[in-house]
N, CA, C and O of each residue as an XYZ file, in Angstrom:
820
protein
N     -30.873     16.306     17.390
C     -29.865     15.636     16.566
C     -30.069     14.123     16.484
O     -30.001     13.585     15.379
N     -30.317     13.397     17.595
C     -30.551     11.958     17.464
C     -31.733     11.644     16.579
O     -31.703     10.681     15.813
N     -32.801     12.471     16.680
C     -33.978     12.238     15.857
C     -33.637     12.410     14.373
O     -34.085     11.632     13.530
N     -32.838     13.439     14.066
C     -32.436     13.657     12.682
C     -31.595     12.511     12.148
O     -31.729     12.127     10.987
N     -30.721     11.961     12.996
C     -29.912     10.835     12.564
C     -30.773      9.599     12.315
O     -30.532      8.849     11.369
N     -31.773      9.390     13.161
C     -32.663      8.248     12.956
C     -33.435      8.386     11.650
O     -33.615      7.410     10.922
N     -33.888      9.597     11.361
C     -34.621      9.813     10.108
C     -33.708      9.559      8.910
O     -34.110      8.938      7.926
N     -32.445     10.062      9.013
C     -31.498      9.808      7.933
C     -31.207      8.329      7.759
O     -31.057      7.855      6.633
N     -31.123      7.582      8.880
C     -30.902      6.139      8.782
C     -32.066      5.421      8.134
O     -31.865      4.491      7.354
N     -33.297      5.847      8.451
C     -34.483      5.241      7.832
C     -34.493      5.499      6.330
O     -34.809      4.609      5.540
N     -34.144      6.729      5.941
C     -34.100      7.052      4.512
C     -33.068      6.207      3.788
O     -33.319      5.700      2.694
N     -31.899      6.060      4.410
C     -30.849      5.245      3.788
C     -31.276      3.786      3.698
O     -30.955      3.101      2.727
N     -32.005      3.305      4.720
C     -32.492      1.933      4.682
C     -33.479      1.695      3.560
O     -33.392      0.692      2.852
N     -34.425      2.622      3.393
C     -35.376      2.506      2.288
C     -34.652      2.511      0.944
O     -34.956      1.724      0.047
N     -33.700      3.408      0.834
C     -32.946      3.514     -0.416
C     -32.168      2.227     -0.688
O     -32.121      1.756     -1.825
N     -31.554      1.655      0.362
C     -30.775      0.438      0.188
C     -31.656     -0.735     -0.214
O     -31.305     -1.511     -1.103
N     -32.815     -0.861      0.453
C     -33.687     -2.014      0.202
C     -34.361     -1.903     -1.165
O     -34.276     -2.819     -1.983
N     -35.030     -0.773     -1.402
C     -35.841     -0.657     -2.618
C     -35.038     -0.209     -3.832
O     -35.431     -0.474     -4.968
N     -33.920      0.466     -3.601
C     -33.142      0.931     -4.744
C     -32.047     -0.008     -5.178
O     -31.589      0.066     -6.318
N     -31.598     -0.925     -4.263
C     -30.459     -1.774     -4.596
C     -30.764     -3.259     -4.436
O     -30.611     -4.031     -5.382
N     -31.196     -3.661     -3.238
C     -31.363     -5.089     -2.971
C     -32.537     -5.696     -3.744
O     -32.413     -6.772     -4.329
N     -33.659     -5.007     -3.741
C     -34.834     -5.510     -4.478
C     -34.535     -5.658     -5.977
O     -34.803     -6.727     -6.526
N     -33.992     -4.641     -6.667
C     -33.659     -4.830     -8.081
C     -32.575     -5.878     -8.312
O     -32.599     -6.581     -9.322
N     -31.617     -5.989     -7.376
C     -30.560     -6.985     -7.541
C     -31.135     -8.403     -7.503
O     -30.710     -9.264     -8.274
N     -32.093     -8.650     -6.616
C     -32.689     -9.984     -6.528
C     -33.467    -10.324     -7.793
O     -33.380    -11.444     -8.294
N     -34.221     -9.371     -8.306
C     -35.008     -9.647     -9.516
C     -34.119     -9.699    -10.757
O     -34.471    -10.343    -11.745
N     -32.990     -9.038    -10.713
C     -32.024     -9.196    -11.805
C     -31.449    -10.610    -11.801
O     -31.249    -11.217    -12.854
N     -31.186    -11.123    -10.599
C     -30.716    -12.499    -10.486
C     -31.743    -13.479    -11.050
O     -31.381    -14.427    -11.747
N     -33.020    -13.254    -10.750
C     -34.063    -14.145    -11.253
C     -34.185    -14.054    -12.767
O     -34.441    -15.057    -13.434
N     -34.002    -12.844    -13.315
C     -34.077    -12.687    -14.765
C     -32.930    -13.420    -15.452
O     -33.127    -14.035    -16.500
N     -31.729    -13.358    -14.868
C     -30.589    -14.068    -15.438
C     -30.781    -15.578    -15.321
O     -30.454    -16.330    -16.239
N     -31.308    -16.006    -14.195
C     -31.505    -17.437    -13.975
C     -32.560    -18.010    -14.920
O     -32.372    -19.088    -15.484
N     -33.645    -17.303    -15.088
C     -34.734    -17.784    -15.957
C     -34.456    -17.546    -17.445
O     -35.145    -18.100    -18.301
N     -33.443    -16.719    -17.753
C     -33.091    -16.393    -19.143
C     -34.264    -15.763    -19.881
O     -34.479    -16.000    -21.070
N     -35.011    -14.960    -19.147
C     -36.117    -14.226    -19.742
C     -35.572    -12.923    -20.326
O     -35.172    -12.029    -19.581
N     -35.556    -12.814    -21.632
C     -34.945    -11.675    -22.300
C     -35.683    -10.384    -21.944
O     -35.052     -9.345    -21.749
N     -36.995    -10.441    -21.858
C     -37.774     -9.240    -21.556
C     -37.438     -8.701    -20.172
O     -37.213     -7.502    -20.008
N     -37.404     -9.585    -19.174
C     -37.048     -9.153    -17.816
C     -35.580     -8.715    -17.738
O     -35.229     -7.771    -17.030
N     -34.754     -9.418    -18.474
C     -33.334     -9.078    -18.466
C     -33.125     -7.661    -18.995
O     -32.392     -6.881    -18.387
N     -33.755     -7.317    -20.113
C     -33.632     -5.976    -20.686
C     -34.227     -4.937    -19.743
O     -33.688     -3.839    -19.606
N     -35.322     -5.275    -19.101
C     -35.978     -4.339    -18.170
C     -35.040     -3.952    -17.033
O     -34.890     -2.770    -16.725
N     -34.408     -4.943    -16.408
C     -33.547     -4.634    -15.269
C     -32.214     -4.027    -15.702
O     -31.607     -3.270    -14.944
N     -31.761     -4.342    -16.890
C     -30.560     -3.679    -17.397
C     -30.824     -2.192    -17.599
O     -29.961     -1.369    -17.293
N     -32.000     -1.834    -18.107
C     -32.351     -0.421    -18.261
C     -32.439      0.260    -16.898
O     -32.034      1.412    -16.743
N     -32.969     -0.460    -15.918
C     -33.046      0.134    -14.573
C     -31.656      0.427    -14.025
O     -31.416      1.511    -13.493
N     -30.737     -0.530    -14.149
C     -29.403     -0.327    -13.581
C     -28.651      0.805    -14.275
O     -27.871      1.506    -13.631
N     -28.868      0.993    -15.564
C     -28.228      2.111    -16.255
C     -28.771      3.431    -15.709
O     -28.001      4.348    -15.424
N     -30.086      3.530    -15.564
C     -30.684      4.761    -15.033
C     -30.263      4.983    -13.591
O     -29.996      6.117    -13.193
N     -30.199      3.921    -12.803
C     -29.816      4.053    -11.401
C     -28.355      4.497    -11.269
O     -28.023      5.265    -10.367
N     -27.490      4.023    -12.155
C     -26.089      4.460    -12.135
C     -25.980      5.951    -12.442
O     -25.220      6.665    -11.788
N     -26.734      6.422    -13.435
C     -26.732      7.856    -13.750
C     -27.320      8.669    -12.600
O     -26.842      9.761    -12.293
N     -28.356      8.130    -11.970
C     -28.970      8.822    -10.827
C     -28.000      8.919     -9.659
O     -27.926      9.959     -9.005
N     -27.265      7.866     -9.388
C     -26.294      7.883     -8.299
C     -25.166      8.876     -8.584
O     -24.687      9.558     -7.678
N     -24.744      8.951     -9.854
C     -23.697      9.912    -10.216
C     -24.188     11.346    -10.030
O     -23.476     12.186     -9.479
N     -25.411     11.622    -10.494
C     -25.962     12.980    -10.330
C     -26.223     13.301     -8.867
O     -26.106     14.452     -8.444
N     -26.572     12.290     -8.105
C     -26.875     12.491     -6.683
C     -25.651     12.973     -5.908
O     -25.790     13.702     -4.926
N     -24.466     12.579     -6.336
C     -23.242     13.020     -5.663
C     -23.133     14.538     -5.648
O     -22.654     15.117     -4.673
N     -23.573     15.184     -6.717
C     -23.485     16.642     -6.810
C     -24.728     17.327     -6.247
O     -24.626     18.379     -5.615
N     -25.891     16.738     -6.472
C     -27.113     17.363     -5.960
C     -27.186     17.323     -4.435
O     -27.805     18.194     -3.823
N     -26.560     16.324     -3.819
C     -26.542     16.281     -2.346
C     -25.766     17.461     -1.762
O     -26.021     17.875     -0.631
N     -24.820     18.000     -2.529
C     -24.029     19.127     -2.033
C     -24.804     20.437     -2.131
O     -24.763     21.267     -1.222
N     -25.513     20.612     -3.253
C     -26.126     21.911     -3.530
C     -27.618     21.969     -3.202
O     -28.161     23.054     -2.996
N     -28.287     20.815     -3.153
C     -29.740     20.812     -2.950
C     -30.172     20.126     -1.661
O     -31.356     19.842     -1.478
N     -29.230     19.857     -0.772
C     -29.606     19.167      0.467
C     -30.489     20.043      1.364
O     -31.211     19.531      2.219
N     -30.427     21.345      1.165
C     -31.245     22.270      1.963
C     -32.690     22.332      1.473
O     -33.565     22.845      2.171
N     -32.937     21.810      0.273
C     -34.276     21.921     -0.331
C     -35.279     21.096      0.480
O     -34.978     19.963      0.854
N     -36.474     21.649      0.760
C     -37.464     20.897      1.564
C     -37.874     19.591      0.878
O     -38.115     19.551     -0.329
N     -37.945     18.550      1.663
C     -38.362     17.215      1.193
C     -37.440     16.685      0.084
O     -37.865     15.947     -0.805
N     -36.179     17.082      0.170
C     -35.245     16.640     -0.868
C     -35.047     15.121     -0.821
O     -35.123     14.458     -1.856
N     -34.797     14.571      0.355
C     -34.565     13.130      0.477
C     -35.831     12.332      0.215
O     -35.775     11.235     -0.340
N     -36.968     12.879      0.611
C     -38.235     12.199      0.321
C     -38.493     12.146     -1.179
O     -39.024     11.160     -1.691
N     -38.116     13.208     -1.879
C     -38.281     13.223     -3.334
C     -37.366     12.187     -3.998
O     -37.740     11.574     -4.998
N     -36.184     12.000     -3.445
C     -35.295     10.982     -4.009
C     -35.879      9.580     -3.830
O     -35.811      8.757     -4.743
N     -36.446      9.311     -2.667
C     -37.065      7.998     -2.448
C     -38.246      7.797     -3.384
O     -38.441      6.710     -3.928
N     -39.029      8.848     -3.566
C     -40.175      8.759     -4.481
C     -39.692      8.535     -5.920
O     -40.331      7.805     -6.678
N     -38.582      9.151     -6.294
C     -38.052      8.965     -7.639
C     -37.602      7.519     -7.860
O     -37.851      6.951     -8.924
N     -36.943      6.922     -6.869
C     -36.521      5.525     -6.990
C     -37.729      4.610     -7.085
O     -37.727      3.655     -7.862
N     -38.766      4.896     -6.297
C     -39.996      4.102     -6.389
C     -40.637      4.246     -7.768
O     -41.164      3.276     -8.312
N     -40.593      5.447     -8.330
C     -41.147      5.653     -9.667
C     -40.367      4.870    -10.719
O     -40.949      4.358    -11.676
N     -39.038      4.779    -10.540
C     -38.237      3.983    -11.467
C     -38.594      2.503    -11.397
O     -38.604      1.817    -12.419
N     -38.887      2.009    -10.198
C     -39.129      0.584     -9.995
C     -40.549      0.151    -10.315
O     -40.778     -1.011    -10.650
N     -41.489      1.046    -10.219
C     -42.900      0.667    -10.310
C     -43.209      0.016    -11.663
O     -42.848      0.551    -12.711
N     -43.888     -1.154    -11.631
C     -44.287     -1.778    -12.909
C     -45.413     -1.023    -13.605
O     -45.698     -1.283    -14.773
N     -46.058     -0.089    -12.901
C     -47.141      0.685    -13.510
C     -46.592      1.913    -14.247
O     -47.018      2.220    -15.360
N     -45.662      2.595    -13.625
C     -45.091      3.789    -14.267
C     -43.969      3.441    -15.240
O     -43.792      4.118    -16.252
N     -43.202      2.375    -14.934
C     -42.074      1.954    -15.772
C     -41.145      3.132    -16.041
O     -40.780      3.425    -17.180
N     -40.773      3.808    -14.927
C     -39.979      5.018    -15.062
C     -38.605      4.773    -15.666
O     -38.142      5.568    -16.483
N     -37.950      3.690    -15.279
C     -36.605      3.428    -15.816
C     -36.653      3.165    -17.319
O     -35.800      3.648    -18.064
N     -37.655      2.397    -17.766
C     -37.787      2.127    -19.202
C     -38.094      3.405    -19.965
O     -37.570      3.618    -21.059
N     -38.939      4.255    -19.396
C     -39.302      5.504    -20.050
C     -38.091      6.426    -20.211
O     -37.852      6.957    -21.295
N     -37.334      6.615    -19.138
C     -36.166      7.488    -19.205
C     -35.103      6.929    -20.153
O     -34.459      7.672    -20.894
N     -34.938      5.621    -20.114
C     -33.926      5.034    -20.983
C     -34.293      5.208    -22.452
O     -33.452      5.619    -23.253
N     -35.531      4.903    -22.816
C     -35.929      4.951    -24.219
C     -36.034      6.384    -24.737
O     -35.745      6.636    -25.907
N     -36.434      7.305    -23.905
C     -36.654      8.687    -24.353
C     -35.375      9.522    -24.365
O     -35.205     10.374    -25.237
N     -34.471      9.288    -23.405
C     -33.312     10.181    -23.247
C     -31.970      9.463    -23.351
O     -31.107      9.865    -24.131
N     -31.796      8.405    -22.569
C     -30.465      7.799    -22.445
C     -30.048      7.109    -23.736
O     -28.952      7.351    -24.243
N     -30.908      6.258    -24.270
C     -30.546      5.501    -25.472
C     -30.246      6.404    -26.669
O     -29.225      6.201    -27.325
N     -31.089      7.392    -26.983
C     -30.734      8.281    -28.110
C     -29.432      9.048    -27.887
O     -28.643      9.219    -28.817
N     -29.206      9.513    -26.651
C     -27.974     10.270    -26.376
C     -26.742      9.395    -26.510
O     -25.760      9.800    -27.133
N     -26.777      8.203    -25.937
C     -25.636      7.296    -26.031
C     -25.409      6.817    -27.459
O     -24.264      6.629    -27.868
N     -26.466      6.620    -28.215
C     -26.318      6.176    -29.599
C     -25.639      7.242    -30.453
O     -24.824      6.921    -31.318
N     -25.973      8.502    -30.214
C     -25.378      9.586    -31.001
C     -23.934      9.885    -30.584
O     -23.143     10.370    -31.392
N     -23.596      9.600    -29.334
C     -22.249      9.907    -28.822
C     -21.408      8.654    -28.594
O     -20.357      8.718    -27.954
N     -21.859      7.532    -29.107
C     -21.193      6.273    -28.785
C     -19.765      6.229    -29.315
O     -18.856      5.792    -28.609
N     -19.559      6.681    -30.565
C     -18.216      6.634    -31.139
C     -17.257      7.528    -30.364
O     -16.130      7.122    -30.081
N     -17.689      8.744    -30.017
C     -16.833      9.652    -29.254
C     -16.503      9.084    -27.881
O     -15.377      9.211    -27.401
N     -17.497      8.457    -27.251
C     -17.269      7.863    -25.928
C     -16.277      6.708    -26.016
O     -15.409      6.564    -25.155
N     -16.407      5.876    -27.069
C     -15.474      4.760    -27.236
C     -14.052      5.256    -27.473
O     -13.096      4.704    -26.928
N     -13.917      6.302    -28.290
C     -12.586      6.856    -28.542
C     -11.966      7.426    -27.266
O     -10.778      7.243    -27.001
N     -12.790      8.118    -26.483
C     -12.282      8.659    -25.216
C     -11.849      7.551    -24.272
O     -10.836      7.678    -23.585
N     -12.614      6.465    -24.234
C     -12.261      5.352    -23.359
C     -10.965      4.677    -23.811
O     -10.130      4.308    -22.986
N     -10.803      4.518    -25.138
C      -9.569      3.917    -25.650
C      -8.361      4.798    -25.329
O      -7.317      4.303    -24.904
N      -8.518      6.124    -25.540
C      -7.423      7.043    -25.228
C      -7.089      7.035    -23.737
O      -5.923      7.038    -23.345
N      -8.139      7.025    -22.921
C      -7.897      6.984    -21.478
C      -7.195      5.692    -21.076
O      -6.324      5.699    -20.207
N      -7.573      4.592    -21.707
C      -6.925      3.313    -21.409
C      -5.459      3.334    -21.817
O      -4.596      2.877    -21.067
N      -5.171      3.870    -23.019
C      -3.779      3.941    -23.481
C      -2.950      4.870    -22.597
O      -1.812      4.561    -22.244
N      -3.546      6.021    -22.244
C      -2.809      6.965    -21.407
C      -2.548      6.387    -20.023
O      -1.469      6.571    -19.458
N      -3.532      5.695    -19.485
C      -3.324      5.091    -18.165
C      -2.250      4.015    -18.219
O      -1.466      3.873    -17.280
N      -2.209      3.248    -19.324
C      -1.162      2.230    -19.460
C       0.206      2.879    -19.595
O       1.171      2.451    -18.961
N       0.287      3.931    -20.440
C       1.572      4.637    -20.599
C       2.018      5.276    -19.283
O       3.196      5.237    -18.927
N       1.058      5.861    -18.570
C       1.404      6.474    -17.283
C       1.887      5.422    -16.293
O       2.828      5.651    -15.535
N       1.226      4.259    -16.311
C       1.640      3.184    -15.414
C       3.049      2.711    -15.745
O       3.859      2.486    -14.845
N       3.346      2.557    -17.042
C       4.690      2.128    -17.443
C       5.726      3.184    -17.081
O       6.815      2.865    -16.603
N       5.369      4.461    -17.316
C       6.296      5.554    -17.011
C       6.633      5.601    -15.526
O       7.800      5.671    -15.141
N       5.591      5.560    -14.701
C       5.836      5.611    -13.260
C       6.530      4.348    -12.767
O       7.301      4.396    -11.808
N       6.263      3.219    -13.416
C       6.967      1.997    -13.044
C       8.453      2.084    -13.332
O       9.277      1.652    -12.526
N       8.800      2.657    -14.510
C      10.212      2.836    -14.839
C      10.886      3.815    -13.882
O      12.011      3.594    -13.436
N      10.182      4.896    -13.578
C      10.756      5.860    -12.641
C      10.982      5.242    -11.264
O      11.997      5.492    -10.615
N      10.027      4.438    -10.836
C      10.194      3.779     -9.544
C      11.375      2.826     -9.536
O      12.117      2.763     -8.555
N      11.558      2.073    -10.637
C      12.711      1.170    -10.711
C      14.020      1.947    -10.732
O      14.994      1.551    -10.092
N      14.041      3.077    -11.486
C      15.265      3.881    -11.528
C      15.606      4.455    -10.160
O      16.768      4.462     -9.753
N      14.593      4.935     -9.455
C      14.837      5.478     -8.113
C      15.343      4.394     -7.175
O      16.259      4.628     -6.386
N      14.747      3.206     -7.259
C      15.192      2.113     -6.391
C      16.622      1.690     -6.715
O      17.414      1.428     -5.810
N      16.957      1.621     -8.030
C      18.319      1.246     -8.408
C      19.331      2.294     -7.967
O      20.414      1.957     -7.488
N      18.972      3.579     -8.131
C      19.876      4.644     -7.692
C      20.102      4.596     -6.185
O      21.228      4.756     -5.714
N      19.039      4.379     -5.441
C      19.170      4.292     -3.989
C      20.040      3.106     -3.579
O      20.831      3.208     -2.642
N      19.893      1.982     -4.283
C      20.710      0.807     -3.950
C      22.179      1.061     -4.246
O      23.047      0.677     -3.462
N      22.471      1.719     -5.397
C      23.867      2.013     -5.744
C      24.478      2.987     -4.741
O      25.618      2.805     -4.313
N      23.720      4.023     -4.365
C      24.236      4.994     -3.401
C      24.504      4.342     -2.050
O      25.515      4.623     -1.407
N      23.584      3.461     -1.620
C      23.789      2.777     -0.342
C      25.024      1.883     -0.396
O      25.787      1.817      0.568
N      25.225      1.185     -1.534
C      26.402      0.320     -1.647
C      27.683      1.135     -1.661
O      28.666      0.758     -1.022
N      27.682      2.270     -2.396
C      28.892      3.104     -2.443
C      29.205      3.704     -1.081
O      30.367      3.778     -0.683
N      28.165      4.133     -0.364
C      28.397      4.678      0.973
C      28.969      3.620      1.916
O      29.862      3.916      2.709
N      28.469      2.412      1.836
C      28.989      1.347      2.688
C      30.419      0.994      2.344
O      31.224      0.721      3.235
N      30.751      0.995      1.040
C      32.125      0.708      0.639
C      33.067      1.814      1.094
O      34.177      1.527      1.543
N      32.644      3.083      0.987
C      33.476      4.192      1.442
C      33.702      4.146      2.937
O      34.805      4.425      3.409
N      32.681      3.802      3.681
C      32.846      3.713      5.135
C      33.826      2.604      5.506
O      34.603      2.751      6.449
N      33.792      1.486      4.761
C      34.714      0.391      5.047
C      36.155      0.785      4.747
O      37.062      0.472      5.517
N      36.365      1.477      3.620
C      37.725      1.906      3.289
C      38.254      2.925      4.294
O      39.425      2.873      4.668
N      37.404      3.847      4.732
C      37.821      4.811      5.746
C      38.169      4.123      7.052
O      39.100      4.531      7.746
N      37.425      3.084      7.386
C      37.713      2.339      8.625
C      39.067      1.637      8.529
O      39.830      1.597      9.494
N      39.351      1.084      7.345
C      40.638      0.416      7.177
C      41.794      1.408      7.202
O      42.853      1.108      7.753
N      41.605      2.579      6.615
C      42.647      3.587      6.626
C      42.914      4.140      8.014
O      44.009      4.632      8.285
N      41.926      4.063      8.894
C      42.085      4.628     10.228
C      43.113      3.862     11.067
O      43.620      4.399     12.052
N      43.430      2.616     10.694
C      44.449      1.859     11.414
C      45.833      2.377     11.005
O      46.179      2.329      9.824
N      46.618      2.863     11.948
C      47.971      3.347     11.672
C      48.962      2.189     11.761
O      48.615      1.084     12.179
N      50.191      2.465     11.363
C      51.233      1.459     11.447
C      51.540      1.070     12.889
O      51.906     -0.071     13.168
N      51.388      2.023     13.797
C      51.621      1.716     15.203
C      50.593      0.721     15.717
O      50.913     -0.191     16.478
N      49.354      0.914     15.287
C      48.315     -0.032     15.695
C      48.597     -1.419     15.139
O      48.377     -2.422     15.817
N      49.085     -1.474     13.900
C      49.403     -2.776     13.320
C      50.566     -3.430     14.054
O      50.558     -4.642     14.269
N      51.600     -2.616     14.453
C      52.726     -3.146     15.218
C      52.274     -3.688     16.564
O      52.728     -4.740     17.015
N      51.378     -2.953     17.188
C      50.848     -3.402     18.484
C      50.100     -4.718     18.340
O      50.186     -5.605     19.189
N      49.356     -4.817     17.227
C      48.606     -6.063     17.014
C      49.564     -7.225     16.785
O      49.318     -8.332     17.264
N      50.692     -6.977     16.033
C      51.672     -8.045     15.821
C      52.393     -8.394     17.106
O      52.687     -9.569     17.326
N      52.706     -7.395     17.999
C      53.426     -7.646     19.243
C      52.633     -8.479     20.214
O      53.199     -9.100     21.115
N      51.335     -8.499     20.042
C      50.517     -9.280     20.971
C      50.770    -10.768     20.823
O      50.479    -11.533     21.743
N      51.314    -11.205     19.669
C      51.531    -12.635     19.473
C      52.909    -13.126     19.917
O      53.102    -14.342     19.932
N      53.923    -12.255     20.294
C      55.274    -12.667     20.698
C      55.270    -13.152     22.140
O      54.427    -12.722     22.927
N      56.207    -14.051     22.508
C      56.230    -14.544     23.894
C      56.662    -13.452     24.860
O      57.426    -12.562     24.487
N      56.195    -13.509     26.066
C      56.507    -12.505     27.093
C      57.951    -12.654     27.532
O      58.436    -13.781     27.632
N      58.677    -11.535     27.807
C      60.095    -11.615     28.255
C      60.196    -12.300     29.606
O      59.274    -12.248     30.420
N      61.390    -12.973     29.839
C      61.590    -13.710     31.098
C      61.746    -12.723     32.247
O      62.274    -11.625     32.072
N      61.291    -13.117     33.397
C      61.338    -12.243     34.576
C      62.734    -12.305     35.191
O      63.370    -13.359     35.165
N      63.221    -11.188     35.746
C      64.570    -11.207     36.359
C      64.607    -12.113     37.573
O      63.567    -12.365     38.182
N      65.816    -12.623     37.952
C      65.927    -13.542     39.108
C      65.670    -12.787     40.397
O      65.886    -11.577     40.464
N      65.219    -13.478     41.400
C      64.959    -12.829     42.691
C      66.235    -12.297     43.299
O      67.324    -12.791     43.007
N      66.102    -11.278     44.155
C      67.312    -10.630     44.694
C      68.227    -11.558     45.481
O      69.444    -11.390     45.407
N      67.716    -12.514     46.222
C      68.555    -13.354     47.094
C      69.270    -14.466     46.391
O      70.119    -15.120     46.997
N      68.969    -14.711     45.142
C      69.557    -15.859     44.459
C      71.054    -15.652     44.196
O      71.809    -16.625     44.218
N      71.510    -14.405     43.945
C      72.934    -14.128     43.678
C      73.789    -14.345     44.905
O      74.872    -14.922     44.813
N      73.330    -13.903     46.025
C      74.082    -14.090     47.280
C      74.233    -15.554     47.644
O      75.300    -15.995     48.072
N      73.149    -16.305     47.468
C      73.228    -17.730     47.818
C      74.257    -18.441     46.954
O      75.014    -19.280     47.442
N      74.284    -18.106     45.682
C      75.254    -18.775     44.810
C      76.681    -18.371     45.168
O      77.612    -19.158     44.999
N      76.854    -17.136     45.667
C      78.195    -16.698     46.080
C      78.685    -17.436     47.290
O      79.857    -17.806     47.355
N      77.846    -17.656     48.225
C      78.217    -18.378     49.437
C      78.610    -19.804     49.128
O      79.588    -20.318     49.671
N      77.830    -20.462     48.235
C      78.161    -21.850     47.904
C      79.445    -21.938     47.103
O      80.115    -22.970     47.122
N      79.793    -20.888     46.410
C      81.027    -20.950     45.603
C      82.306    -20.658     46.374
O      83.370    -21.045     45.888
N      82.293    -20.012     47.527
C      83.495    -19.655     48.284
C      84.229    -20.880     48.815
O      85.450    -20.905     48.662
N      83.615    -21.910     49.430
C      84.380    -23.074     49.914
C      85.166    -23.742     48.823
O      86.287    -24.188     49.068
N      84.615    -23.832     47.598
C      85.305    -24.474     46.507
C      86.586    -23.716     46.161
O      87.630    -24.315     45.899
N      86.486    -22.408     46.165
C      87.666    -21.607     45.847
C      88.743    -21.747     46.938
O      89.921    -21.815     46.589
N      88.403    -21.794     48.249
C      89.388    -21.923     49.351
C      90.055    -23.283     49.309
O      91.251    -23.377     49.586
N      89.321    -24.354     48.970
C      89.932    -25.700     48.891
C      90.948    -25.747     47.768
O      92.027    -26.319     47.920
N      90.609    -25.153     46.654
C      91.573    -25.192     45.540
C      92.832    -24.396     45.881
O      93.929    -24.760     45.457
N      92.681    -23.312     46.643
C      93.850    -22.501     47.025
C      94.758    -23.266     47.993
O      95.981    -23.184     47.882
N      94.160    -24.028     48.963
C      94.944    -24.802     49.941
C      95.674    -25.928     49.267
O      96.808    -26.234     49.636
N      95.052    -26.563     48.277
C      95.692    -27.656     47.565
C      96.910    -27.148     46.789
O      97.957    -27.794     46.731
N      96.730    -25.965     46.198
C      97.879    -25.427     45.441
C      99.029    -25.051     46.369
O     100.190    -25.193     45.985
N      98.736    -24.571     47.586
C      99.772    -24.207     48.538
C     100.505    -25.464     49.056
O     101.723    -25.434     49.237
N      99.776    -26.554     49.292
C     100.380    -27.779     49.782
C     101.303    -28.388     48.761
O     102.361    -28.910     49.111
N     100.934    -28.332     47.554
C     101.789    -28.867     46.480
C     103.081    -28.085     46.339
O     104.131    -28.661     46.055
N     103.009    -26.792     46.533
C     104.232    -25.973     46.452
C     105.145    -26.226     47.649
O     106.361    -26.122     47.492
N     104.629    -26.553     48.838
C     105.428    -26.823     50.040
C     106.162    -28.126     49.906
O     107.320    -28.189     50.319
N     105.607    -29.127     49.384
C     106.275    -30.396     49.213
C     107.354    -30.340     48.185
O     108.341    -31.073     48.247
N     107.162    -29.474     47.249
C     108.189    -29.299     46.246
C     109.405    -28.657     46.860
O     110.395    -28.423     46.167
């Protein structure tokens, strides 16, 4: 298994270097130098490479068991790049360009329809999302208002009376038990003096 993984990594490295990085660098040079011939050459390569990558997604599923399948893919990329074989230019001029030229109007119409449908779908789902969010906000607000009203109703009149009674002054405490007796004792001499004075006045009379 480790050996197989190393071989797969080497294949991916070759594919990355010779199939992507090398053409990307020379495409940059063609754009920089404004060489129309080189520019057209690398544009044809990238179109063929894009179609090859798309087809590869399906062939990797069904043909991965085929002997030397990955080696054949590397050889095919080298054939596309080679300045001697000019494989990308050959495939483009013989197959891709005539096919795209004959189907160009249909492809453009399909792209326009797909663009319009995607825009309509985006607007539709956007409206639905806003409606769902607004409905959720209204429901949350109504639930909160109902809970507040239920909380207010839960207070009874007795609870309100108790709350009002908390603000009244506390009743005065009764006098201590010994205070009545003490006042009685102090009041008896006064009463006896007044009685003696009244008796003396009646005797002199």
